[in-house]
Amino acid sequence: MKKLIEALKSSSCTVAMTGAGISTLCGIPDFRGPQGLYKQPDAERIFDIDWFDRDPSIYYRGTRELVYGMRKFKPGPVHLALKHLEDLGILDGIITQNIDMLHQKAGSSNVWEVHGSGLLHHCRRCGSRKTFDEICAMLDAGTEVPRCKCGGAYKPDITFFGEALPEQAFAASQELAIRAKTLLVLGTSLTVYPAAGLPRLTLQAGGKVFIVNGQPTALDDLAAARYDDLQTFADAVLAM
Ligand code: OAD
């Protein structure tokens, strides 16, 4: 990790882009890793907008642990390492594909959620709003699908397949990726576009990309360096 740590010390603008792999260290499964959620049959229906409108119970059954069980999870070593980099004045922002809100729990301040989060839910019929805690209370009381008074199902503000990314978060992420002299790509398979295209913006603008991921990614050949292990990355950063 020496090359990466040296780059962090000398970079005038550093940005992290994170994926589900960083939260496996907290006990939350990723999507496409060896024990990933998408290894289950029909799992791709869980975050699909057409399936949600047809049968929202597929989403609520499939995410009872993953989204609503999130309350019991704490930030892991990579979340803490990124907060440490911010405290050192080295990290300018975080672009995350994660929906687990753990960067905010770790205390990081400039976090852009390109796939949204479950912090708010909106009724698919009338647009009325409920907070994460209100939806959790309905689920805890035994509701299978939280519904509005009008009968519509509440959907989290998570970007499902078939939906556009949150405009403001994506625009801010593009801007950060372009500004980054050093982009840390952490725990993502870089397979879901348009978010997966952000590191190319850094490269096109002359910045360097460092990848830490257990499995190969399509960008490995263009990276300044790549490493496999996120725990080793976190240990090296926390020792700075
Ligand atoms: P993936 O599950 O596709 O990729 C996570 C990557 O992290 C995998 O390549 C793993 O090998 C790696 N990984 C896991 N644990 C690791 C560890 N301890 N050390 C090193 N590497 C590790 O997750 P994302 O790329 O985040 O969309 O997935 C992108 C999007 O696909 C998600 O945001 C989600 C999903 O559909 C939504 O929820 C809207």
XYZ file of C-alpha atoms and ligand atoms in Angstrom:
279
model
C 0.000 0.000 0.000
C 3.065 2.270 0.091
C 2.360 3.751 -3.344
C -1.231 4.502 -2.414
C -0.345 6.115 0.929
C 2.302 8.289 -0.759
C -0.258 9.367 -3.365
C -2.708 10.303 -0.594
C -0.098 12.427 1.160
C 0.759 14.414 -1.955
C -2.630 14.657 -3.690
C -4.282 18.090 -3.847
C -7.772 16.581 -4.236
C -8.745 13.091 -3.100
C -12.152 11.490 -3.527
C -13.401 8.018 -2.555
C -15.955 6.034 -4.528
C -17.387 3.177 -2.473
C -19.496 0.089 -3.113
C -21.097 -2.737 -1.203
C -17.731 -4.483 -0.629
C -16.757 -2.027 2.110
C -19.829 -2.961 4.142
C -19.135 -6.713 4.050
C -16.626 -5.901 6.805
C -19.655 -4.815 8.914
C -21.545 -8.061 8.189
C -23.767 -6.720 5.378
C -23.720 -8.922 2.241
C -22.672 -7.372 -1.080
C -24.433 -8.059 -4.400
C -21.933 -9.804 -6.689
C -19.189 -11.065 -4.358
C -18.800 -14.810 -3.584
C -21.617 -14.650 -0.963
C -23.504 -11.831 -2.705
C -27.253 -11.209 -2.608
C -27.576 -11.755 -6.367
C -26.553 -15.404 -5.948
C -30.109 -16.010 -4.648
C -32.708 -16.994 -7.259
C -34.860 -14.066 -8.490
C -32.812 -11.562 -6.438
C -32.588 -9.188 -9.395
C -36.343 -8.575 -8.977
C -35.828 -7.010 -5.526
C -34.572 -3.629 -6.795
C -36.518 -3.540 -10.063
C -39.136 -0.809 -10.459
C -41.457 -2.838 -12.704
C -41.480 -5.706 -10.226
C -42.015 -3.269 -7.352
C -45.118 -1.829 -9.022
C -46.385 -5.310 -9.797
C -45.683 -6.797 -6.336
C -43.960 -4.627 -3.694
C -43.820 -7.578 -1.270
C -40.852 -8.953 -3.316
C -38.849 -5.865 -2.294
C -40.010 -5.812 1.328
C -39.386 -9.564 1.816
C -35.976 -9.398 0.142
C -34.721 -6.387 2.096
C -36.043 -7.063 5.622
C -32.438 -7.703 6.715
C -30.510 -5.778 4.076
C -32.280 -2.414 4.320
C -34.452 -2.479 7.440
C -31.999 -4.611 9.454
C -29.472 -1.832 8.829
C -30.338 -0.226 12.161
C -28.160 -2.760 13.970
C -25.050 -2.286 11.788
C -22.166 -0.021 12.694
C -19.560 1.595 10.410
C -16.663 -0.718 9.577
C -12.919 -0.164 9.135
C -13.176 1.430 5.681
C -15.890 3.878 6.815
C -13.679 4.831 9.774
C -10.586 5.102 7.567
C -12.378 7.537 5.240
C -13.551 9.640 8.187
C -9.918 9.638 9.380
C -8.758 10.890 5.955
C -11.342 13.680 6.153
C -10.108 14.629 9.640
C -6.540 14.768 8.278
C -7.770 17.205 5.614
C -6.934 14.714 2.859
C -10.381 13.596 1.664
C -12.588 16.025 -0.284
C -15.664 13.867 -0.662
C -17.249 10.432 -0.929
C -19.320 9.102 -3.804
C -21.158 6.027 -2.585
C -23.342 3.486 -4.345
C -24.314 2.140 -0.935
C -27.754 2.520 0.564
C -26.750 1.676 4.137
C -26.060 5.245 5.352
C -22.917 4.053 7.170
C -20.630 6.845 5.905
C -22.912 9.360 7.611
C -22.969 7.201 10.764
C -19.139 7.231 10.715
C -19.266 11.050 10.673
C -18.154 11.723 7.076
C -19.615 14.997 5.867
C -19.439 15.349 2.080
C -21.217 12.135 1.047
C -23.114 11.766 -2.229
C -25.428 8.756 -2.516
C -25.662 8.053 -6.247
C -28.166 5.223 -5.706
C -30.187 7.124 -3.104
C -31.079 5.674 0.294
C -34.015 4.513 2.385
C -33.946 7.624 4.575
C -37.222 8.684 2.961
C -39.969 6.623 1.346
C -42.646 7.967 -1.011
C -46.073 6.573 -1.873
C -46.110 5.353 -5.479
C -49.684 6.621 -5.927
C -50.000 10.044 -4.232
C -46.362 10.882 -3.429
C -46.848 11.260 0.339
C -43.731 10.794 2.429
C -42.611 8.624 5.352
C -39.253 8.489 7.141
C -37.111 5.367 7.474
C -38.079 5.119 11.160
C -41.794 5.350 10.368
C -41.499 2.555 7.789
C -39.471 0.453 10.267
C -42.228 0.914 12.875
C -44.853 -0.322 10.373
C -42.712 -3.362 9.514
C -41.990 -4.075 13.188
C -45.753 -4.039 13.814
C -46.123 -6.884 11.293
C -47.067 -4.993 8.100
C -45.933 -6.958 5.052
C -46.020 -3.971 2.654
C -46.204 -0.467 4.192
C -49.037 1.374 2.445
C -50.301 4.918 2.405
C -53.910 5.869 3.328
C -54.600 6.074 -0.421
C -53.606 2.415 -0.851
C -50.316 3.018 -2.678
C -47.171 1.204 -1.563
C -44.329 3.181 -0.001
C -41.109 2.881 -2.002
C -37.719 3.873 -0.596
C -35.805 6.652 -2.377
C -33.298 3.981 -3.470
C -32.615 3.957 -7.218
C -34.133 0.776 -8.602
C -33.199 -0.763 -11.946
C -35.347 1.083 -14.480
C -35.136 4.421 -12.633
C -32.928 7.477 -13.177
C -30.218 8.351 -10.659
C -30.894 11.214 -8.215
C -29.959 14.240 -10.334
C -28.218 16.395 -7.732
C -26.179 13.531 -6.262
C -25.055 12.344 -9.676
C -24.117 15.838 -10.882
C -22.096 16.446 -7.691
C -20.418 13.042 -8.097
C -19.443 13.801 -11.683
C -17.961 17.111 -10.566
C -15.997 15.436 -7.750
C -14.734 12.685 -10.071
C -13.466 15.306 -12.546
C -11.779 17.372 -9.797
C -10.098 14.354 -8.160
C -6.356 14.078 -8.601
C -6.609 10.782 -6.716
C -9.749 8.646 -6.836
C -9.977 5.697 -4.435
C -12.323 3.035 -5.824
C -13.221 0.793 -2.886
C -15.265 -2.415 -2.797
C -17.218 -2.108 -6.009
C -17.458 -4.438 -8.994
C -17.878 -1.351 -11.245
C -20.613 -3.074 -13.209
C -23.643 -0.834 -12.698
C -23.761 2.205 -14.994
C -23.814 5.158 -15.042
C -22.080 5.189 -11.613
C -19.442 2.711 -12.842
C -18.372 5.267 -15.468
C -17.297 7.898 -12.903
C -13.644 6.724 -12.554
C -13.192 7.265 -16.296
C -13.995 10.960 -15.758
C -11.075 11.141 -13.308
C -8.756 9.426 -15.783
C -9.869 11.644 -18.679
C -9.167 14.741 -16.539
C -5.634 13.483 -15.812
C -6.237 12.120 -12.281
C -5.097 8.764 -10.907
C -7.366 5.896 -9.927
C -6.471 3.400 -7.196
C -8.640 0.298 -6.875
C -9.082 -1.875 -3.785
C -11.387 -4.786 -4.569
C -11.378 -8.549 -4.007
C -12.438 -9.371 -7.561
C -11.078 -7.976 -10.841
C -12.796 -4.955 -12.403
C -12.902 -3.710 -16.000
C -10.776 -0.713 -14.984
C -7.862 -2.607 -13.412
C -5.530 -2.092 -16.386
C -5.982 1.679 -16.224
C -5.449 1.956 -12.462
C -2.253 3.455 -10.993
C -2.313 0.445 -8.645
C -4.807 -2.157 -7.498
C -5.045 -4.125 -4.273
C -7.320 -6.955 -3.128
C -7.889 -6.416 0.535
C -10.013 -3.653 2.038
C -9.040 -4.438 5.641
C -5.345 -3.919 4.765
C -6.285 -0.619 3.077
C -8.175 0.535 6.177
C -5.315 -0.462 8.508
C -2.779 1.417 6.378
C -4.931 4.564 6.273
C -5.755 4.472 9.993
C -2.007 4.294 10.713
C -1.440 7.618 8.863
P -20.998 -5.520 -5.890
O -21.564 -6.574 -5.001
O -21.313 -5.597 -7.320
O -19.413 -5.488 -5.732
C -18.798 -5.530 -4.488
C -17.348 -5.902 -4.685
O -16.711 -5.827 -3.420
C -17.145 -7.313 -5.224
O -16.385 -7.261 -6.419
C -16.393 -8.032 -4.107
O -15.369 -8.876 -4.589
C -15.764 -6.872 -3.327
N -15.559 -7.177 -1.893
C -16.456 -7.618 -1.002
N -15.904 -7.741 0.219
C -14.585 -7.387 0.086
C -13.456 -7.309 0.973
N -13.581 -7.608 2.266
N -12.247 -6.919 0.463
C -12.144 -6.598 -0.855
N -13.161 -6.633 -1.724
C -14.374 -7.026 -1.277
O -21.454 -4.111 -5.255
P -21.513 -2.686 -5.979
O -20.429 -2.541 -6.976
O -21.636 -1.692 -4.896
O -27.668 -0.995 -6.563
O -22.898 -2.802 -6.738
C -23.383 -1.711 -7.505
C -24.887 -1.636 -7.386
O -25.469 -2.873 -7.761
C -25.376 -1.394 -5.982
O -25.362 -0.039 -5.610
C -26.777 -1.944 -5.998
C -26.620 -3.133 -6.917
O -27.698 -3.399 -7.733
C -28.723 -0.596 -5.803
O -28.949 -0.992 -4.702
C -29.596 0.427 -6.432
